[in-house]
Amino acid sequence: MTPAPHTASACPKTHPEPRPRLAALVTALAGALLLLLTAAPPATAARPTGYGADVPITHRAATPVDANGRLQVCGTRLCNQHGAPVQLRGMSTHGTQWYAECLTDASLDALAHDWRADVLRVSTYVQEGGYETDPAHFTALADRLIRQASDRGLYVIVDWHMLTPGDPMANLDRATRFFTDITSRHKDRVNVLYEIANEPNGVSWSRIKEYAERIIPVIRGNDPDAPVLVGTRAWSSFGVSEGADESEVVNDPVDAANVMYTFHFYAASHRDEYLAALSRAADLIPVFVTEFGTQNHAGDGADDFAMSGRYLDLMARKKISWVNWNFSDDHRSGAVFTPGTCAAGGPWAGTRSLKPAGAWIRDRIRG
C-alpha cells in the first residue's frame, strides 16, 4: 500500500514556543557540537599502549605492536595475539660498544617510520670490549634501546651476542645475570623476544641445548610468556657449516614451550645447501632468521642481491621472520649507512646516506 502524501494542511499541528532558558541551552549545545566536529585535529597526538609508553601517532595505521600484540609460537610459525602467522622484518644493531652513536631518537624514528620496520635486534656483545668489561653499563644501554624501540611500537630482540668463545656455557653466569636484570625491567612489555645465544660454534647441539634449558627458566621466572630464540650449531646454521644439518634439532628439540630456533646466512657465502636446510627446517620446527647479510660471511665484500632475493622469497612464502645485519656506518659493505653518517647525525631517512645494501634492504623492509 502506498501511504497518502503528507501535506501541511492534512495534519495541522501547533507547537508551543520553547521557554527562553531551554532555547538558550539548545543553542549552546548545538554550537559546542559544531565546534567539536569542525575543529582541526592536533598535529601530534598520543595514545596509551600496552607496552610501556605513549607513542606519537604517525602516518601508519598502527604500529607493529598495536596491530599484533604479544607474539607466540604456534606450530612452526610465529603468530600474533590472535593466532595468525606473522612475518617480522627489521634490522639488527651492530655491537653497541662500537656504534651506540648510530642509535638515536632520530635514527630509530627513521627505522620505524621511513623504513617501516617491525623489529629491532639489540646486540649486546659479551666479549670484544662488550658486556664482560662493564655489565652495569651494557645492561643500561640495552635497557635504553629497548625503551626507545618500544616507544616507537617496534618489537625488540634482546640479543646475547656470544661469539668467541663459541661455547655458550662459558658465559652462563654472565648470561644469568644479564637476563635476570633485563627481564626484571621489561617483564610487563608484550613486545620483547630473547635471543639467548647468538652464534654457538665448535660445540655440539647437546651442549647448546643444555645451556638453553638452564637459561630459559631464568627468563621465564620474570617473563613467562615471551618467545625465546635459541641459537643453533655452527654459527646458527643448523650445523651446516660444520657438516651437520637441521635433523639434530628436529630430533632433539629444547624442552621448553614458546621457543624458536635461529638461522643465520650471508648470501655471497652460504649458497644452495644452506637455503635448502632453511627450507626443510622451517617445515618442521619454528625458525627465526635473526641475522643475515647480502655479502660474505664476514659481512663484507660484494653484494649478492640475486641469492639474497632467493632467501627472501623463501622466507616470504613460509612466513619466516628476518633481521638484517646491520644498522650502523661501519666501513664494511654490510653496514647500511656510509661511514661518517652517525657522527654527522644523519641524514637517516631517505637513501642519500645509504650504501647499496642499505638501499636494497630498506626497500625490502618497506615492501
CSV table of C-alpha atoms in Angstrom, one decimal:
chain,number,residue,atom,x,y,z
A,1,MET,CA,0.0,0.0,0.0
A,2,THR,CA,1.2,3.5,-0.9
A,3,PRO,CA,0.7,5.9,2.0
A,4,ALA,CA,-1.1,9.1,1.4
A,5,PRO,CA,1.2,12.1,0.8
A,6,HIS,CA,1.7,14.2,3.8
A,7,THR,CA,0.8,17.9,3.5
A,8,ALA,CA,0.9,20.6,5.9
A,9,SER,CA,-2.8,21.0,5.7
A,10,ALA,CA,-3.6,17.4,6.2
A,11,CYS,CA,-2.3,17.2,9.8
A,12,PRO,CA,-2.2,20.7,11.2
A,13,LYS,CA,-0.2,20.8,14.5
A,14,THR,CA,0.7,23.6,16.8
A,15,HIS,CA,4.0,23.8,18.7
A,16,PRO,CA,4.4,26.0,21.8
A,17,GLU,CA,7.4,28.2,21.7
A,18,PRO,CA,10.3,26.9,23.9
A,19,ARG,CA,11.0,28.6,27.1
A,20,PRO,CA,13.9,31.1,26.9
A,21,ARG,CA,16.2,29.1,29.2
A,22,LEU,CA,15.7,25.9,27.2
A,23,ALA,CA,16.2,27.7,23.9
A,24,ALA,CA,19.5,29.1,25.1
A,25,LEU,CA,20.7,25.7,26.3
A,26,VAL,CA,19.8,24.1,23.0
A,27,THR,CA,21.6,26.8,21.1
A,28,ALA,CA,24.8,26.5,23.2
A,29,LEU,CA,24.9,22.7,22.9
A,30,ALA,CA,24.5,22.9,19.1
A,31,GLY,CA,27.3,25.4,18.9
A,32,ALA,CA,29.6,23.3,21.0
A,33,LEU,CA,28.9,20.2,18.9
A,34,LEU,CA,29.6,22.1,15.7
A,35,LEU,CA,32.9,23.3,17.1
A,36,LEU,CA,33.9,19.8,18.1
A,37,LEU,CA,33.1,18.4,14.7
A,38,THR,CA,34.8,21.1,12.7
A,39,ALA,CA,38.0,21.6,14.8
A,40,ALA,CA,41.2,20.6,13.2
A,41,PRO,CA,43.0,17.6,14.9
A,42,PRO,CA,46.3,18.4,16.7
A,43,ALA,CA,49.5,17.9,14.6
A,44,THR,CA,50.7,15.4,17.1
A,45,ALA,CA,48.7,13.2,19.5
A,46,ALA,CA,49.5,10.4,21.8
A,47,ARG,CA,47.7,7.2,22.7
A,48,PRO,CA,48.3,4.8,25.6
A,49,THR,CA,49.7,1.5,24.6
A,50,GLY,CA,50.2,-1.9,26.2
A,51,TYR,CA,53.9,-1.8,26.0
A,52,GLY,CA,55.0,0.8,28.4
A,53,ALA,CA,54.8,4.3,26.8
A,54,ASP,CA,52.7,6.9,25.0
A,55,VAL,CA,53.5,6.6,21.3
A,56,PRO,CA,53.1,9.5,18.9
A,57,ILE,CA,50.5,8.8,16.2
A,58,THR,CA,52.2,8.6,12.8
A,59,HIS,CA,51.0,8.1,9.2
A,60,ARG,CA,51.0,4.3,9.9
A,61,ALA,CA,47.5,2.9,10.5
A,62,ALA,CA,49.0,1.1,13.5
A,63,THR,CA,52.4,0.3,14.8
A,64,PRO,CA,53.5,-3.4,14.6
A,65,VAL,CA,52.8,-3.9,18.3
A,66,ASP,CA,49.5,-2.2,18.1
A,67,ALA,CA,48.5,-4.5,15.2
A,68,ASN,CA,49.8,-7.8,16.6
A,69,GLY,CA,50.1,-7.6,20.4
A,70,ARG,CA,52.1,-10.3,22.2
A,71,LEU,CA,53.6,-12.8,19.9
A,72,GLN,CA,53.5,-16.5,20.4
A,73,VAL,CA,54.8,-19.6,18.7
A,74,CYS,CA,52.0,-21.7,17.1
A,75,GLY,CA,53.1,-24.9,15.5
A,76,THR,CA,56.1,-24.0,13.2
A,77,ARG,CA,55.2,-20.3,12.9
A,78,LEU,CA,55.4,-17.0,14.8
A,79,CYS,CA,51.9,-15.8,15.4
A,80,ASN,CA,50.2,-12.7,16.8
A,81,GLN,CA,47.9,-12.4,19.8
A,82,HIS,CA,45.0,-13.8,17.7
A,83,GLY,CA,46.9,-16.8,16.5
A,84,ALA,CA,47.5,-15.6,12.9
A,85,PRO,CA,51.0,-16.2,11.5
A,86,VAL,CA,53.1,-13.1,11.1
A,87,GLN,CA,56.4,-12.2,9.4
A,88,LEU,CA,58.6,-9.6,11.1
A,89,ARG,CA,61.2,-7.7,9.1
A,90,GLY,CA,63.8,-5.4,10.6
A,91,MET,CA,67.3,-4.5,11.4
A,92,SER,CA,70.0,-5.5,13.9
A,93,THR,CA,72.3,-3.1,15.6
A,94,HIS,CA,76.0,-3.6,15.4
A,95,GLY,CA,77.9,-4.0,18.7
A,96,THR,CA,76.7,-1.3,21.0
A,97,GLN,CA,80.3,-0.9,22.4
A,98,TRP,CA,81.3,0.5,18.9
A,99,TYR,CA,78.2,2.0,17.3
A,100,ALA,CA,75.9,3.4,20.0
A,101,GLU,CA,76.1,6.8,18.3
A,102,CYS,CA,74.1,5.3,15.4
A,103,LEU,CA,71.2,4.5,17.7
A,104,THR,CA,69.5,7.8,18.4
A,105,ASP,CA,65.9,9.0,18.6
A,106,ALA,CA,66.2,10.4,15.1
A,107,SER,CA,67.7,7.2,13.6
A,108,LEU,CA,65.1,5.0,15.3
A,109,ASP,CA,62.4,7.3,14.1
A,110,ALA,CA,63.6,6.7,10.6
A,111,LEU,CA,63.7,2.9,11.1
A,112,ALA,CA,60.2,2.9,12.5
A,113,HIS,CA,58.5,5.4,10.2
A,114,ASP,CA,60.6,5.8,7.0
A,115,TRP,CA,61.9,2.2,6.8
A,116,ARG,CA,58.6,0.9,8.3
A,117,ALA,CA,60.5,-1.9,10.2
A,118,ASP,CA,58.7,-4.2,12.6
A,119,VAL,CA,61.6,-5.2,14.8
A,120,LEU,CA,65.0,-4.0,16.2
A,121,ARG,CA,67.5,-6.5,17.3
A,122,VAL,CA,69.7,-5.0,20.1
A,123,SER,CA,73.1,-6.8,20.0
A,124,THR,CA,75.0,-6.8,23.3
A,125,TYR,CA,78.3,-8.4,22.7
A,126,VAL,CA,79.7,-10.4,25.6
A,127,GLN,CA,83.3,-10.2,24.8
A,128,GLU,CA,85.3,-7.9,22.4
A,129,GLY,CA,85.0,-5.0,24.7
A,130,GLY,CA,81.4,-5.7,25.5
A,131,TYR,CA,79.3,-6.8,28.5
A,132,GLU,CA,82.1,-8.5,30.4
A,133,THR,CA,84.0,-5.2,30.7
A,134,ASP,CA,81.2,-3.3,32.4
A,135,PRO,CA,78.0,-5.3,33.0
A,136,ALA,CA,76.1,-2.3,34.5
A,137,HIS,CA,76.9,0.0,31.6
A,138,PHE,CA,75.9,-2.5,28.9
A,139,THR,CA,72.7,-3.5,30.7
A,140,ALA,CA,71.7,0.1,31.0
A,141,LEU,CA,72.5,0.6,27.3
A,142,ALA,CA,70.4,-2.4,26.3
A,143,ASP,CA,67.6,-1.1,28.6
A,144,ARG,CA,67.7,2.3,26.9
A,145,LEU,CA,67.4,0.9,23.4
A,146,ILE,CA,64.6,-1.5,24.4
A,147,ARG,CA,62.7,1.5,25.7
A,148,GLN,CA,63.4,3.7,22.7
A,149,ALA,CA,62.3,0.9,20.2
A,150,SER,CA,59.2,0.2,22.4
A,151,ASP,CA,58.2,3.8,22.3
A,152,ARG,CA,58.0,3.6,18.6
A,153,GLY,CA,55.9,0.5,18.6
A,154,LEU,CA,58.6,-1.9,17.4
A,155,TYR,CA,59.3,-5.4,18.6
A,156,VAL,CA,62.7,-5.9,20.2
A,157,ILE,CA,65.0,-8.9,20.1
A,158,VAL,CA,67.4,-8.8,23.1
A,159,ASP,CA,70.5,-10.5,21.5
A,160,TRP,CA,73.1,-12.0,23.9
A,161,HIS,CA,75.8,-11.8,21.3
A,162,MET,CA,78.2,-14.5,22.3
A,163,LEU,CA,80.6,-15.4,19.5
A,164,THR,CA,84.1,-16.2,20.9
A,165,PRO,CA,84.3,-18.4,22.9
A,166,GLY,CA,81.7,-20.4,20.9
A,167,ASP,CA,80.5,-22.5,23.8
A,168,PRO,CA,77.6,-20.6,25.4
A,169,MET,CA,78.1,-22.4,28.7
A,170,ALA,CA,81.4,-20.4,29.0
A,171,ASN,CA,79.3,-17.3,29.7
A,172,LEU,CA,76.5,-19.0,31.7
A,173,ASP,CA,76.9,-16.9,34.8
A,174,ARG,CA,77.1,-13.7,32.8
A,175,ALA,CA,74.0,-14.6,30.8
A,176,THR,CA,72.1,-15.5,34.0
A,177,ARG,CA,72.9,-12.0,35.4
A,178,PHE,CA,72.1,-10.2,32.2
A,179,PHE,CA,68.8,-11.9,31.5
A,180,THR,CA,67.7,-11.6,35.2
A,181,ASP,CA,68.4,-7.9,35.1
A,182,ILE,CA,66.7,-7.3,31.7
A,183,THR,CA,63.6,-9.4,32.3
A,184,SER,CA,63.1,-7.8,35.7
A,185,ARG,CA,63.0,-4.4,34.0
A,186,HIS,CA,60.8,-5.4,31.0
A,187,LYS,CA,58.7,-8.3,32.2
A,188,ASP,CA,55.5,-6.3,31.6
A,189,ARG,CA,56.1,-5.5,28.0
A,190,VAL,CA,54.5,-7.5,25.3
A,191,ASN,CA,57.0,-6.7,22.5
A,192,VAL,CA,60.3,-8.3,23.7
A,193,LEU,CA,61.8,-11.5,22.5
A,194,TYR,CA,65.0,-13.0,23.9
A,195,GLU,CA,67.8,-14.4,21.8
A,196,ILE,CA,69.9,-16.3,24.3
A,197,ALA,CA,73.0,-17.3,22.2
A,198,ASN,CA,73.9,-15.5,19.0
A,199,GLU,CA,76.2,-18.0,17.2
A,200,PRO,CA,77.4,-21.1,19.1
A,201,ASN,CA,80.3,-22.7,17.3
A,202,GLY,CA,82.7,-25.5,18.0
A,203,VAL,CA,80.3,-27.3,20.3
A,204,SER,CA,77.7,-30.0,20.0
A,205,TRP,CA,74.0,-29.4,19.8
A,206,SER,CA,73.5,-31.2,23.1
A,207,ARG,CA,75.8,-28.7,24.8
A,208,ILE,CA,73.8,-25.8,23.3
A,209,LYS,CA,70.6,-27.5,24.3
A,210,GLU,CA,71.9,-27.9,27.9
A,211,TYR,CA,72.6,-24.2,28.0
A,212,ALA,CA,69.2,-23.3,26.7
A,213,GLU,CA,67.5,-25.4,29.2
A,214,ARG,CA,69.3,-23.6,32.0
A,215,ILE,CA,68.8,-20.0,30.7
A,216,ILE,CA,65.2,-20.3,29.7
A,217,PRO,CA,64.0,-20.8,33.3
A,218,VAL,CA,65.8,-17.6,34.2
A,219,ILE,CA,63.8,-15.7,31.6
A,220,ARG,CA,60.6,-17.5,32.4
A,221,GLY,CA,61.0,-16.6,36.1
A,222,ASN,CA,60.2,-13.0,35.3
A,223,ASP,CA,58.6,-13.1,31.8
A,224,PRO,CA,56.8,-16.4,31.4
A,225,ASP,CA,55.2,-15.5,28.0
A,226,ALA,CA,57.9,-14.0,25.9
A,227,PRO,CA,59.2,-16.1,22.9
A,228,VAL,CA,62.8,-17.3,23.3
A,229,LEU,CA,65.1,-17.7,20.3
A,230,VAL,CA,67.7,-20.5,20.6
A,231,GLY,CA,71.0,-20.4,18.6
A,232,THR,CA,71.9,-23.5,16.6
A,233,ARG,CA,75.2,-25.2,16.0
A,234,ALA,CA,77.9,-23.9,13.7
A,235,TRP,CA,77.2,-20.1,13.8
A,236,SER,CA,73.5,-20.7,13.8
A,237,SER,CA,73.5,-22.6,10.6
A,238,PHE,CA,71.7,-25.7,11.9
A,239,GLY,CA,75.1,-27.3,11.8
A,240,VAL,CA,75.6,-27.0,8.1
A,241,SER,CA,78.9,-25.1,8.5
A,242,GLU,CA,80.3,-28.0,10.5
A,243,GLY,CA,79.0,-30.8,8.3
A,244,ALA,CA,75.7,-31.5,10.0
A,245,ASP,CA,72.1,-30.4,9.3
A,246,GLU,CA,68.8,-29.5,10.9
A,247,SER,CA,67.9,-33.1,11.9
A,248,GLU,CA,69.8,-32.9,15.2
A,249,VAL,CA,67.5,-30.1,16.3
A,250,VAL,CA,64.4,-31.6,14.8
A,251,ASN,CA,65.1,-34.9,16.6
A,252,ASP,CA,66.1,-33.4,19.9
A,253,PRO,CA,64.4,-30.1,20.5
A,254,VAL,CA,64.8,-27.9,23.6
A,255,ASP,CA,62.5,-29.0,26.4
A,256,ALA,CA,60.5,-25.7,26.6
A,257,ALA,CA,57.5,-24.1,25.1
A,258,ASN,CA,57.3,-21.0,23.1
A,259,VAL,CA,60.8,-21.3,21.6
A,260,MET,CA,62.1,-20.8,18.1
A,261,TYR,CA,65.5,-21.8,16.5
A,262,THR,CA,67.7,-19.3,14.8
A,263,PHE,CA,69.3,-19.4,11.4
A,264,HIS,CA,72.0,-17.0,10.0
A,265,PHE,CA,73.1,-16.7,6.5
A,266,TYR,CA,75.3,-14.4,4.3
A,267,ALA,CA,74.2,-14.8,0.8
A,268,ALA,CA,77.6,-14.5,-1.0
A,269,SER,CA,79.0,-17.3,1.1
A,270,HIS,CA,76.0,-19.5,2.0
A,271,ARG,CA,74.5,-21.0,-1.1
A,272,ASP,CA,72.0,-23.7,-2.0
A,273,GLU,CA,73.0,-26.2,0.7
A,274,TYR,CA,72.1,-23.6,3.4
A,275,LEU,CA,69.0,-22.4,1.6
A,276,ALA,CA,67.7,-26.0,1.4
A,277,ALA,CA,68.4,-26.6,5.1
A,278,LEU,CA,66.4,-23.5,6.0
A,279,SER,CA,63.5,-24.6,3.8
A,280,ARG,CA,63.4,-28.1,5.3
A,281,ALA,CA,63.8,-26.9,8.9
A,282,ALA,CA,61.0,-24.3,8.6
A,283,ASP,CA,58.6,-27.1,7.7
A,284,LEU,CA,59.4,-29.0,10.9
A,285,ILE,CA,60.3,-26.5,13.6
A,286,PRO,CA,59.8,-22.8,14.4
A,287,VAL,CA,62.6,-20.8,12.7
A,288,PHE,CA,63.6,-17.1,13.0
A,289,VAL,CA,66.4,-15.7,10.8
A,290,THR,CA,67.8,-13.3,13.4
A,291,GLU,CA,70.8,-12.3,11.2
A,292,PHE,CA,71.6,-12.2,7.5
A,293,GLY,CA,73.6,-10.2,5.0
A,294,THR,CA,73.8,-9.8,1.3
A,295,GLN,CA,77.6,-10.2,1.4
A,296,ASN,CA,80.1,-12.8,2.5
A,297,HIS,CA,80.2,-14.4,6.0
A,298,ALA,CA,82.3,-11.5,7.3
A,299,GLY,CA,79.5,-9.1,6.4
A,300,ASP,CA,81.8,-7.6,3.7
A,301,GLY,CA,82.7,-7.8,0.0
A,302,ALA,CA,80.4,-7.6,-3.0
A,303,ASP,CA,76.6,-7.9,-2.5
A,304,ASP,CA,74.8,-10.9,-4.0
A,305,PHE,CA,71.3,-9.5,-4.3
A,306,ALA,CA,70.2,-12.4,-6.6
A,307,MET,CA,70.9,-15.0,-3.9
A,308,SER,CA,69.6,-12.8,-1.2
A,309,GLY,CA,66.4,-12.4,-3.1
A,310,ARG,CA,66.0,-16.2,-3.3
A,311,TYR,CA,66.3,-16.3,0.5
A,312,LEU,CA,63.8,-13.5,1.0
A,313,ASP,CA,61.3,-15.1,-1.4
A,314,LEU,CA,61.5,-18.4,0.5
A,315,MET,CA,61.1,-16.6,3.8
A,316,ALA,CA,58.1,-14.7,2.5
A,317,ARG,CA,56.4,-17.9,1.3
A,318,LYS,CA,56.9,-19.6,4.6
A,319,LYS,CA,56.4,-16.5,6.8
A,320,ILE,CA,59.9,-16.8,8.3
A,321,SER,CA,60.7,-13.5,10.2
A,322,TRP,CA,64.1,-11.9,9.5
A,323,VAL,CA,66.5,-9.3,10.7
A,324,ASN,CA,69.3,-7.8,8.6
A,325,TRP,CA,72.9,-7.1,9.8
A,326,ASN,CA,73.5,-4.1,10.5
A,327,PHE,CA,72.1,-0.7,11.3
A,328,SER,CA,75.4,1.2,11.6
A,329,ASP,CA,78.0,3.1,9.5
A,330,ASP,CA,80.8,0.5,9.8
A,331,HIS,CA,83.2,0.5,6.9
A,332,ARG,CA,82.2,-3.0,5.8
A,333,SER,CA,79.6,-3.3,3.0
A,334,GLY,CA,77.1,-5.0,5.3
A,335,ALA,CA,76.5,-1.8,7.4
A,336,VAL,CA,73.7,0.1,5.8
A,337,PHE,CA,75.0,3.7,6.3
A,338,THR,CA,78.0,5.3,4.6
A,339,PRO,CA,81.0,5.9,7.0
A,340,GLY,CA,80.6,9.2,8.9
A,341,THR,CA,76.8,9.2,8.9
A,342,CYS,CA,76.4,8.5,12.6
A,343,ALA,CA,79.0,11.1,13.7
A,344,ALA,CA,77.2,13.7,11.5
A,345,GLY,CA,73.8,12.8,13.0
A,346,GLY,CA,72.3,11.6,9.7
A,347,PRO,CA,70.5,12.1,7.5
A,348,TRP,CA,68.7,9.0,8.5
A,349,ALA,CA,65.6,9.0,6.3
A,350,GLY,CA,65.7,8.5,2.5
A,351,THR,CA,68.6,6.9,0.6
A,352,ARG,CA,71.2,9.7,0.5
A,353,SER,CA,73.3,8.2,3.3
A,354,LEU,CA,72.8,4.5,2.4
A,355,LYS,CA,75.2,2.1,0.8
A,356,PRO,CA,73.8,-0.2,-1.9
A,357,ALA,CA,73.0,-2.9,0.6
A,358,GLY,CA,71.2,-0.3,2.8
A,359,ALA,CA,69.0,1.0,-0.1
A,360,TRP,CA,68.2,-2.6,-1.1
A,361,ILE,CA,67.3,-3.8,2.3
A,362,ARG,CA,65.3,-0.7,3.1
A,363,ASP,CA,63.1,-1.3,0.1
A,364,ARG,CA,62.6,-5.0,1.2
A,365,ILE,CA,61.6,-4.0,4.7
A,366,ARG,CA,59.2,-1.4,3.4
A,367,GLY,CA,57.8,-3.7,0.7
